[in-house]
Amino acid sequence: MAQIIDGKLVSSEIRAQIKIKAAAFEEKYDRKPGLAVIRVGEDPASVVYVRNKMKACDEVGFVSATYVLPENATEAEVLEKIDELNNDPTVDGLLVQLPLPKHLDEKSIVSAVAESKDADAFHTLDAGRLKLNDDSILPCTPAGIMAMLKRYGINPAGKECVVVGRSDIVGRPMAALLLAADGTVTIAHSRTPDLGAVTRRADILVSAVGRAALIKKDMVKPGAVVIDVGMNRNSEGKLCGDVDFEGVSELAGFITPVPGGVGPMTVTMLMNNTMNAALRAKGEIK
Ligand code: NDP
């Protein structure tokens, strides 16, 4: 049976460290580190995600604020709010919750967030940095996965790593981080003809697709490390990942559960990015 990689546990360890840094920051600068989130519209999943981010801020000792704009907000209105928060010295980290309503251009909105405050690291410049092996600001989900691998003593160096999914926020940066850690990396996607043939090669398999039970037992190499990023609802409405957890955990070496795996780590790394942005603004770190 696979060993469970406990995202909640690793998360609580990292949050405890952030809490110490936040308290020291408050002591020194007479204010708490601050995260601001802009949410456009009432997408139910986004409402829950943003609420969780605010709760995590409380837990680590940050101040947080959510600014909600109506579903029909114009690009100019969103950009105006971003500009206001970019110029607010009490805001260290800023993010715009995705997905945005269809009439808004995600790329230009996300790239309007000041680079120094970009808590999600979705800015085009951050994507470029990552390609050049500069890991100073990392997107939260892949950074969280790397932190979990490290905590469980799993070193990607020399390993066959397969990432399923090539989105800008998970798949691509995940592959870049595994490559930077000296893994031999393959990216599979919806046009990959025989997915199982590719995933069976993986010593470390990361699935970031968004389809329940896509990764089945016969697609996994015995002993592999299986990281499930997917967040789906099964036919009973229960939260589940991309991986058939029951089947795959019979032969994998390590596996992340859903919930309780990658999810909590993503929020934790958002806290980490915000803390680092606050310290960077004070010249305390590079
Ligand atoms: P996207 O929809 O942006 O990307 C999905 C990727 O999966 C695409 O690259 C797509 O390929 C690929 N894909 C789709 N179908 C298949 C298939 N049958 N076989 C192989 N590849 C396929 O999603 P995200 O990257 O934003 O998110 C992926 C999942 O992770 C979602 O469930 C999301 O909710 C979850 N998520 C979880 C987070 C967490 O903290 N736990 C954080 C972020 C996301 P193509 O490019 O060819 O279309």
mmCIF file of C-alpha atoms and ligand atoms in Angstrom:
data_model
loop_
_atom_site.group_PDB
_atom_site.id
_atom_site.type_symbol
_atom_site.label_atom_id
_atom_site.label_comp_id
_atom_site.label_asym_id
_atom_site.label_seq_id
_atom_site.Cartn_x
_atom_site.Cartn_y
_atom_site.Cartn_z
ATOM 1 C CA MET A 1 0.000 0.000 0.000
ATOM 2 C CA ALA A 2 1.183 3.474 -0.854
ATOM 3 C CA GLN A 3 2.342 5.863 1.833
ATOM 4 C CA ILE A 4 0.015 8.858 2.027
ATOM 5 C CA ILE A 5 1.628 12.237 1.449
ATOM 6 C CA ASP A 6 -0.207 14.322 4.006
ATOM 7 C CA GLY A 7 -0.662 17.804 2.582
ATOM 8 C CA LYS A 8 -2.410 19.015 5.723
ATOM 9 C CA LEU A 9 0.521 17.998 7.893
ATOM 10 C CA VAL A 10 3.200 19.557 5.671
ATOM 11 C CA SER A 11 0.997 22.596 5.343
ATOM 12 C CA SER A 12 0.652 23.067 9.093
ATOM 13 C CA GLU A 13 4.424 22.770 9.529
ATOM 14 C CA ILE A 14 5.089 25.453 6.912
ATOM 15 C CA ARG A 15 2.302 27.699 8.224
ATOM 16 C CA ALA A 16 3.854 27.543 11.705
ATOM 17 C CA GLN A 17 7.113 28.893 10.227
ATOM 18 C CA ILE A 18 5.267 31.650 8.369
ATOM 19 C CA LYS A 19 3.448 32.608 11.567
ATOM 20 C CA ILE A 20 6.773 33.167 13.302
ATOM 21 C CA LYS A 21 8.008 35.350 10.429
ATOM 22 C CA ALA A 22 4.726 37.320 10.375
ATOM 23 C CA ALA A 23 4.957 38.013 14.112
ATOM 24 C CA ALA A 24 8.557 39.218 13.730
ATOM 25 C CA PHE A 25 7.472 41.427 10.813
ATOM 26 C CA GLU A 26 4.668 42.963 12.877
ATOM 27 C CA GLU A 27 7.007 43.572 15.797
ATOM 28 C CA LYS A 28 9.509 45.333 13.559
ATOM 29 C CA TYR A 29 7.217 47.317 11.247
ATOM 30 C CA ASP A 30 4.182 47.817 13.459
ATOM 31 C CA ARG A 31 1.773 46.240 10.989
ATOM 32 C CA LYS A 32 0.882 42.744 9.852
ATOM 33 C CA PRO A 33 1.751 41.490 6.351
ATOM 34 C CA GLY A 34 -1.289 41.998 4.120
ATOM 35 C CA LEU A 35 -2.946 40.057 1.302
ATOM 36 C CA ALA A 36 -5.650 41.559 -0.902
ATOM 37 C CA VAL A 37 -7.829 39.482 -3.211
ATOM 38 C CA ILE A 38 -10.018 40.766 -6.024
ATOM 39 C CA ARG A 39 -12.958 38.567 -6.920
ATOM 40 C CA VAL A 40 -15.131 39.370 -9.923
ATOM 41 C CA GLY A 41 -18.604 37.843 -9.846
ATOM 42 C CA GLU A 42 -20.032 35.064 -7.683
ATOM 43 C CA ASP A 43 -18.565 31.837 -9.089
ATOM 44 C CA PRO A 44 -19.379 29.453 -6.190
ATOM 45 C CA ALA A 45 -16.014 27.648 -6.259
ATOM 46 C CA SER A 46 -14.180 30.994 -6.260
ATOM 47 C CA VAL A 47 -16.225 32.187 -3.274
ATOM 48 C CA VAL A 48 -15.082 29.097 -1.318
ATOM 49 C CA TYR A 49 -11.425 29.359 -2.448
ATOM 50 C CA VAL A 50 -11.226 33.035 -1.511
ATOM 51 C CA ARG A 51 -12.813 32.346 1.868
ATOM 52 C CA ASN A 52 -10.184 29.657 2.512
ATOM 53 C CA LYS A 53 -7.404 32.096 1.604
ATOM 54 C CA MET A 54 -8.778 34.664 4.059
ATOM 55 C CA LYS A 55 -8.969 32.000 6.795
ATOM 56 C CA ALA A 56 -5.361 30.999 6.155
ATOM 57 C CA CYS A 57 -4.313 34.666 6.452
ATOM 58 C CA ASP A 58 -5.944 34.828 9.887
ATOM 59 C CA GLU A 59 -4.188 31.639 10.899
ATOM 60 C CA VAL A 60 -0.686 32.883 10.051
ATOM 61 C CA GLY A 61 -1.235 36.420 11.350
ATOM 62 C CA PHE A 62 -1.747 38.436 8.159
ATOM 63 C CA VAL A 63 -4.418 41.031 7.498
ATOM 64 C CA SER A 64 -6.532 40.241 4.479
ATOM 65 C CA ALA A 65 -9.225 41.905 2.434
ATOM 66 C CA THR A 66 -11.451 40.733 -0.396
ATOM 67 C CA TYR A 67 -12.727 43.229 -2.950
ATOM 68 C CA VAL A 68 -15.755 41.930 -4.824
ATOM 69 C CA LEU A 69 -16.626 43.464 -8.189
ATOM 70 C CA PRO A 70 -19.862 42.645 -10.002
ATOM 71 C CA GLU A 71 -19.974 39.939 -12.676
ATOM 72 C CA ASN A 72 -20.408 42.617 -15.380
ATOM 73 C CA ALA A 73 -17.457 44.769 -14.222
ATOM 74 C CA THR A 74 -15.503 46.224 -17.136
ATOM 75 C CA GLU A 75 -11.802 45.604 -17.691
ATOM 76 C CA ALA A 76 -11.176 49.288 -16.852
ATOM 77 C CA GLU A 77 -12.927 48.876 -13.500
ATOM 78 C CA VAL A 78 -10.891 45.803 -12.610
ATOM 79 C CA LEU A 79 -7.660 47.522 -13.683
ATOM 80 C CA GLU A 80 -8.542 50.567 -11.600
ATOM 81 C CA LYS A 81 -8.958 48.405 -8.500
ATOM 82 C CA ILE A 82 -5.671 46.648 -9.199
ATOM 83 C CA ASP A 83 -3.939 50.016 -9.590
ATOM 84 C CA GLU A 84 -5.351 51.237 -6.288
ATOM 85 C CA LEU A 85 -4.100 48.138 -4.447
ATOM 86 C CA ASN A 86 -0.757 48.177 -6.276
ATOM 87 C CA ASN A 87 -0.247 51.605 -4.712
ATOM 88 C CA ASP A 88 -1.451 50.726 -1.221
ATOM 89 C CA PRO A 89 1.616 50.288 1.015
ATOM 90 C CA THR A 90 -0.276 48.016 3.443
ATOM 91 C CA VAL A 91 -0.914 45.468 0.675
ATOM 92 C CA ASP A 92 2.083 43.153 0.297
ATOM 93 C CA GLY A 93 0.450 40.420 -1.769
ATOM 94 C CA LEU A 94 -2.296 40.890 -4.327
ATOM 95 C CA LEU A 95 -4.157 38.437 -6.522
ATOM 96 C CA VAL A 96 -7.121 38.352 -8.825
ATOM 97 C CA GLN A 97 -9.119 35.164 -8.306
ATOM 98 C CA LEU A 98 -9.464 33.106 -11.504
ATOM 99 C CA PRO A 99 -11.413 32.218 -13.547
ATOM 100 C CA LEU A 100 -12.664 35.648 -14.567
ATOM 101 C CA PRO A 101 -15.959 36.207 -16.390
ATOM 102 C CA LYS A 102 -15.513 35.496 -20.108
ATOM 103 C CA HIS A 103 -15.610 39.147 -21.256
ATOM 104 C CA LEU A 104 -12.420 39.923 -19.299
ATOM 105 C CA ASP A 105 -8.925 39.214 -20.618
ATOM 106 C CA GLU A 106 -7.223 37.142 -17.918
ATOM 107 C CA LYS A 107 -3.673 37.607 -19.191
ATOM 108 C CA SER A 108 -3.747 41.402 -19.260
ATOM 109 C CA ILE A 109 -5.543 41.631 -15.912
ATOM 110 C CA VAL A 110 -3.180 39.243 -14.151
ATOM 111 C CA SER A 111 -0.172 41.035 -15.611
ATOM 112 C CA ALA A 112 -1.461 44.392 -14.275
ATOM 113 C CA VAL A 113 -0.728 43.225 -10.726
ATOM 114 C CA ALA A 114 2.536 44.846 -9.619
ATOM 115 C CA GLU A 115 5.287 42.305 -10.013
ATOM 116 C CA SER A 116 6.477 42.972 -6.465
ATOM 117 C CA LYS A 117 3.024 42.031 -5.080
ATOM 118 C CA ASP A 118 2.188 39.138 -7.394
ATOM 119 C CA ALA A 119 1.233 36.550 -4.759
ATOM 120 C CA ASP A 120 0.077 33.948 -7.310
ATOM 121 C CA ALA A 121 3.181 34.376 -9.504
ATOM 122 C CA PHE A 122 0.999 34.324 -12.631
ATOM 123 C CA HIS A 123 2.642 37.438 -14.081
ATOM 124 C CA THR A 124 4.225 36.866 -17.499
ATOM 125 C CA LEU A 125 7.572 37.976 -16.068
ATOM 126 C CA ASP A 126 7.358 35.311 -13.358
ATOM 127 C CA ALA A 127 6.721 32.660 -16.011
ATOM 128 C CA GLY A 128 9.846 33.885 -17.804
ATOM 129 C CA ARG A 129 11.873 33.836 -14.612
ATOM 130 C CA LEU A 130 10.909 30.249 -13.973
ATOM 131 C CA LYS A 131 12.080 29.253 -17.462
ATOM 132 C CA LEU A 132 15.440 30.839 -16.661
ATOM 133 C CA ASN A 133 15.683 28.807 -13.446
ATOM 134 C CA ASP A 134 15.073 31.784 -11.159
ATOM 135 C CA ASP A 135 12.900 30.376 -8.373
ATOM 136 C CA SER A 136 12.471 33.577 -6.347
ATOM 137 C CA ILE A 137 8.671 33.740 -6.881
ATOM 138 C CA LEU A 138 6.887 30.499 -7.711
ATOM 139 C CA PRO A 139 3.292 29.654 -8.624
ATOM 140 C CA CYS A 140 1.636 28.203 -5.537
ATOM 141 C CA THR A 141 0.460 24.740 -6.628
ATOM 142 C CA PRO A 142 3.726 23.527 -8.206
ATOM 143 C CA ALA A 143 5.727 25.125 -5.380
ATOM 144 C CA GLY A 144 3.539 23.294 -2.857
ATOM 145 C CA ILE A 145 4.115 19.991 -4.637
ATOM 146 C CA MET A 146 7.888 20.501 -4.599
ATOM 147 C CA ALA A 147 7.683 21.272 -0.856
ATOM 148 C CA MET A 148 5.732 18.050 -0.240
ATOM 149 C CA LEU A 149 8.218 15.966 -2.243
ATOM 150 C CA LYS A 150 11.081 17.469 -0.237
ATOM 151 C CA ARG A 151 9.337 16.841 3.090
ATOM 152 C CA TYR A 152 8.906 13.139 2.189
ATOM 153 C CA GLY A 153 12.515 12.787 1.028
ATOM 154 C CA ILE A 154 11.579 12.359 -2.642
ATOM 155 C CA ASN A 155 14.260 13.796 -4.910
ATOM 156 C CA PRO A 156 13.301 14.158 -8.595
ATOM 157 C CA ALA A 157 16.951 14.111 -9.726
ATOM 158 C CA GLY A 158 17.471 11.434 -12.336
ATOM 159 C CA LYS A 159 13.850 10.262 -12.105
ATOM 160 C CA GLU A 160 11.345 9.906 -14.931
ATOM 161 C CA CYS A 161 8.763 12.594 -14.202
ATOM 162 C CA VAL A 162 5.486 12.787 -16.111
ATOM 163 C CA VAL A 163 3.167 15.772 -15.779
ATOM 164 C CA VAL A 164 -0.315 15.329 -17.238
ATOM 165 C CA GLY A 165 -1.726 18.763 -18.143
ATOM 166 C CA ARG A 166 -0.001 21.830 -19.586
ATOM 167 C CA SER A 167 -1.848 24.817 -18.141
ATOM 168 C CA ASP A 168 0.059 28.005 -17.357
ATOM 169 C CA ILE A 169 -0.802 27.770 -13.670
ATOM 170 C CA VAL A 170 -0.060 24.104 -12.933
ATOM 171 C CA GLY A 171 1.230 21.795 -15.690
ATOM 172 C CA ARG A 172 3.894 23.956 -17.333
ATOM 173 C CA PRO A 173 5.414 25.469 -14.168
ATOM 174 C CA MET A 174 5.307 22.018 -12.530
ATOM 175 C CA ALA A 175 7.309 20.562 -15.401
ATOM 176 C CA ALA A 176 9.774 23.471 -15.198
ATOM 177 C CA LEU A 177 10.342 22.895 -11.470
ATOM 178 C CA LEU A 178 10.851 19.149 -11.903
ATOM 179 C CA LEU A 179 13.305 19.860 -14.714
ATOM 180 C CA ALA A 180 15.125 22.401 -12.539
ATOM 181 C CA ALA A 181 15.351 19.647 -9.916
ATOM 182 C CA ASP A 182 17.084 17.431 -12.511
ATOM 183 C CA GLY A 183 14.144 15.179 -13.333
ATOM 184 C CA THR A 184 13.724 13.775 -16.845
ATOM 185 C CA VAL A 185 10.424 15.411 -17.663
ATOM 186 C CA THR A 186 7.616 14.540 -20.071
ATOM 187 C CA ILE A 187 4.441 16.603 -20.409
ATOM 188 C CA ALA A 188 1.281 14.799 -21.559
ATOM 189 C CA HIS A 189 -1.962 16.550 -22.557
ATOM 190 C CA SER A 190 -5.263 16.026 -24.324
ATOM 191 C CA ARG A 191 -3.525 15.285 -27.646
ATOM 192 C CA THR A 192 -1.282 12.570 -26.199
ATOM 193 C CA PRO A 193 -2.494 9.417 -28.016
ATOM 194 C CA ASP A 194 -1.673 6.669 -25.490
ATOM 195 C CA LEU A 195 -1.660 8.336 -22.102
ATOM 196 C CA GLY A 196 -1.121 5.094 -20.177
ATOM 197 C CA ALA A 197 2.039 4.283 -22.135
ATOM 198 C CA VAL A 198 3.484 7.630 -21.034
ATOM 199 C CA THR A 199 2.278 7.609 -17.415
ATOM 200 C CA ARG A 200 3.534 4.049 -16.857
ATOM 201 C CA ARG A 201 7.088 5.318 -17.372
ATOM 202 C CA ALA A 202 6.796 7.754 -14.465
ATOM 203 C CA ASP A 203 8.693 7.436 -11.207
ATOM 204 C CA ILE A 204 6.952 10.686 -10.288
ATOM 205 C CA LEU A 205 3.521 11.221 -11.851
ATOM 206 C CA VAL A 206 1.666 14.525 -11.456
ATOM 207 C CA SER A 207 -1.877 14.709 -12.801
ATOM 208 C CA ALA A 208 -3.333 18.193 -13.302
ATOM 209 C CA VAL A 209 -6.254 17.669 -15.656
ATOM 210 C CA GLY A 210 -9.598 18.001 -13.907
ATOM 211 C CA ARG A 211 -11.170 14.680 -14.817
ATOM 212 C CA ALA A 212 -12.263 12.175 -12.150
ATOM 213 C CA ALA A 213 -10.697 8.684 -12.368
ATOM 214 C CA LEU A 214 -8.544 9.557 -15.406
ATOM 215 C CA ILE A 215 -5.496 7.862 -13.886
ATOM 216 C CA LYS A 216 -6.214 4.211 -13.218
ATOM 217 C CA LYS A 217 -4.144 1.497 -11.586
ATOM 218 C CA ASP A 218 -2.972 0.033 -14.915
ATOM 219 C CA MET A 219 -1.512 3.429 -15.905
ATOM 220 C CA VAL A 220 0.858 3.625 -12.941
ATOM 221 C CA LYS A 221 4.270 2.039 -12.439
ATOM 222 C CA PRO A 222 4.517 0.009 -9.206
ATOM 223 C CA GLY A 223 6.230 2.092 -6.532
ATOM 224 C CA ALA A 224 5.641 5.430 -8.317
ATOM 225 C CA VAL A 225 5.033 8.708 -6.506
ATOM 226 C CA VAL A 226 1.560 9.880 -7.555
ATOM 227 C CA ILE A 227 0.589 13.520 -7.053
ATOM 228 C CA ASP A 228 -3.061 14.325 -7.711
ATOM 229 C CA VAL A 229 -3.759 18.003 -8.426
ATOM 230 C CA GLY A 230 -7.242 17.495 -9.861
ATOM 231 C CA MET A 231 -10.306 18.813 -8.057
ATOM 232 C CA ASN A 232 -13.472 17.230 -9.345
ATOM 233 C CA ARG A 233 -16.864 16.102 -8.119
ATOM 234 C CA ASN A 234 -17.719 12.434 -8.583
ATOM 235 C CA SER A 235 -21.202 11.147 -9.444
ATOM 236 C CA GLU A 236 -22.204 11.406 -5.744
ATOM 237 C CA GLY A 237 -21.047 15.036 -5.620
ATOM 238 C CA LYS A 238 -18.011 14.172 -3.477
ATOM 239 C CA LEU A 239 -14.714 16.023 -4.000
ATOM 240 C CA CYS A 240 -12.178 13.806 -5.768
ATOM 241 C CA GLY A 241 -8.990 14.107 -7.787
ATOM 242 C CA ASP A 242 -7.904 12.813 -11.214
ATOM 243 C CA VAL A 243 -6.567 9.572 -9.763
ATOM 244 C CA ASP A 244 -8.562 6.456 -8.907
ATOM 245 C CA PHE A 245 -7.258 6.620 -5.345
ATOM 246 C CA GLU A 246 -8.379 3.182 -4.181
ATOM 247 C CA GLY A 247 -6.907 1.274 -7.095
ATOM 248 C CA VAL A 248 -3.721 3.292 -7.509
ATOM 249 C CA SER A 249 -2.852 3.326 -3.794
ATOM 250 C CA GLU A 250 -2.580 -0.492 -3.950
ATOM 251 C CA LEU A 251 0.583 -0.269 -6.049
ATOM 252 C CA ALA A 252 1.993 3.284 -5.816
ATOM 253 C CA GLY A 253 4.872 4.052 -3.454
ATOM 254 C CA PHE A 254 3.449 7.406 -2.355
ATOM 255 C CA ILE A 255 0.155 9.115 -3.126
ATOM 256 C CA THR A 256 -1.573 12.401 -2.298
ATOM 257 C CA PRO A 257 -5.232 12.192 -1.245
ATOM 258 C CA VAL A 258 -7.988 14.548 -2.421
ATOM 259 C CA PRO A 259 -8.957 16.346 -0.271
ATOM 260 C CA GLY A 260 -5.973 16.796 2.054
ATOM 261 C CA GLY A 261 -3.116 16.644 -0.461
ATOM 262 C CA VAL A 262 -2.189 19.369 -2.906
ATOM 263 C CA GLY A 263 -5.080 21.719 -1.997
ATOM 264 C CA PRO A 264 -3.899 22.854 1.442
ATOM 265 C CA MET A 265 -0.353 23.245 0.101
ATOM 266 C CA THR A 266 -1.506 25.648 -2.599
ATOM 267 C CA VAL A 267 -2.989 28.014 -0.022
ATOM 268 C CA THR A 268 0.066 27.643 2.193
ATOM 269 C CA MET A 269 2.397 28.631 -0.622
ATOM 270 C CA LEU A 270 0.212 31.669 -1.242
ATOM 271 C CA MET A 271 0.903 32.657 2.370
ATOM 272 C CA ASN A 272 4.595 32.008 1.770
ATOM 273 C CA ASN A 273 4.644 34.186 -1.361
ATOM 274 C CA THR A 274 2.867 36.990 0.502
ATOM 275 C CA MET A 275 5.300 36.787 3.414
ATOM 276 C CA ASN A 276 8.241 36.864 1.036
ATOM 277 C CA ALA A 277 6.758 39.833 -0.871
ATOM 278 C CA ALA A 278 6.449 41.739 2.420
ATOM 279 C CA LEU A 279 10.055 40.943 3.369
ATOM 280 C CA ARG A 280 11.305 41.735 -0.138
ATOM 281 C CA ALA A 281 9.587 45.138 -0.065
ATOM 282 C CA LYS A 282 11.541 45.873 3.121
ATOM 283 C CA GLY A 283 14.779 44.738 1.503
ATOM 284 C CA GLU A 284 15.102 41.826 3.947
ATOM 285 C CA ILE A 285 15.326 39.170 1.237
ATOM 286 C CA LYS A 286 16.153 39.254 -2.459
HETATM 287 P P1 NDP B 1 -6.809 23.411 -17.338
HETATM 288 O O1 NDP B 1 -8.180 23.063 -17.764
HETATM 289 O O2 NDP B 1 -6.270 24.762 -17.597
HETATM 290 O O3 NDP B 1 -5.788 22.346 -17.972
HETATM 291 C C1 NDP B 1 -6.106 20.996 -18.035
HETATM 292 C C2 NDP B 1 -5.035 20.274 -18.796
HETATM 293 O O4 NDP B 1 -5.403 18.904 -18.880
HETATM 294 C C3 NDP B 1 -4.858 20.770 -20.238
HETATM 295 O O5 NDP B 1 -3.488 20.933 -20.513
HETATM 296 C C4 NDP B 1 -5.478 19.657 -21.078
HETATM 297 O O6 NDP B 1 -4.820 19.447 -22.310
HETATM 298 C C5 NDP B 1 -5.227 18.444 -20.208
HETATM 299 N N1 NDP B 1 -6.187 17.377 -20.497
HETATM 300 C C6 NDP B 1 -7.517 17.472 -20.636
HETATM 301 N N2 NDP B 1 -8.051 16.256 -20.886
HETATM 302 C C7 NDP B 1 -7.025 15.390 -20.918
HETATM 303 C C8 NDP B 1 -6.930 14.006 -21.131
HETATM 304 N N3 NDP B 1 -8.008 13.248 -21.376
HETATM 305 N N4 NDP B 1 -5.705 13.425 -21.098
HETATM 306 C C9 NDP B 1 -4.610 14.160 -20.848
HETATM 307 N N5 NDP B 1 -4.638 15.487 -20.627
HETATM 308 C C10 NDP B 1 -5.834 16.088 -20.658
HETATM 309 O O7 NDP B 1 -6.776 23.069 -15.771
HETATM 310 P P2 NDP B 1 -5.798 23.554 -14.587
HETATM 311 O O8 NDP B 1 -4.384 23.222 -14.898
HETATM 312 O O9 NDP B 1 -6.140 24.933 -14.193
HETATM 313 O O10 NDP B 1 -6.322 22.607 -13.427
HETATM 314 C C11 NDP B 1 -6.266 21.197 -13.546
HETATM 315 C C12 NDP B 1 -6.990 20.562 -12.377
HETATM 316 O O11 NDP B 1 -6.323 20.909 -11.173
HETATM 317 C C13 NDP B 1 -8.444 21.032 -12.175
HETATM 318 O O12 NDP B 1 -9.187 19.962 -11.640
HETATM 319 C C14 NDP B 1 -8.317 22.123 -11.141
HETATM 320 O O13 NDP B 1 -9.504 22.293 -10.394
HETATM 321 C C15 NDP B 1 -7.215 21.558 -10.286
HETATM 322 N N6 NDP B 1 -6.466 22.542 -9.527
HETATM 323 C C16 NDP B 1 -6.222 22.227 -8.237
HETATM 324 C C17 NDP B 1 -5.474 23.060 -7.461
HETATM 325 C C18 NDP B 1 -5.207 22.662 -6.067
HETATM 326 O O14 NDP B 1 -4.745 23.470 -5.303
HETATM 327 N N7 NDP B 1 -5.450 21.411 -5.681
HETATM 328 C C19 NDP B 1 -4.933 24.324 -7.971
HETATM 329 C C20 NDP B 1 -5.184 24.524 -9.389
HETATM 330 C C21 NDP B 1 -5.938 23.646 -10.122
HETATM 331 P P3 NDP B 1 -4.824 20.556 -23.498
HETATM 332 O O15 NDP B 1 -3.800 21.589 -23.095
HETATM 333 O O16 NDP B 1 -4.406 19.767 -24.675
HETATM 334 O O17 NDP B 1 -6.224 21.093 -23.564
#
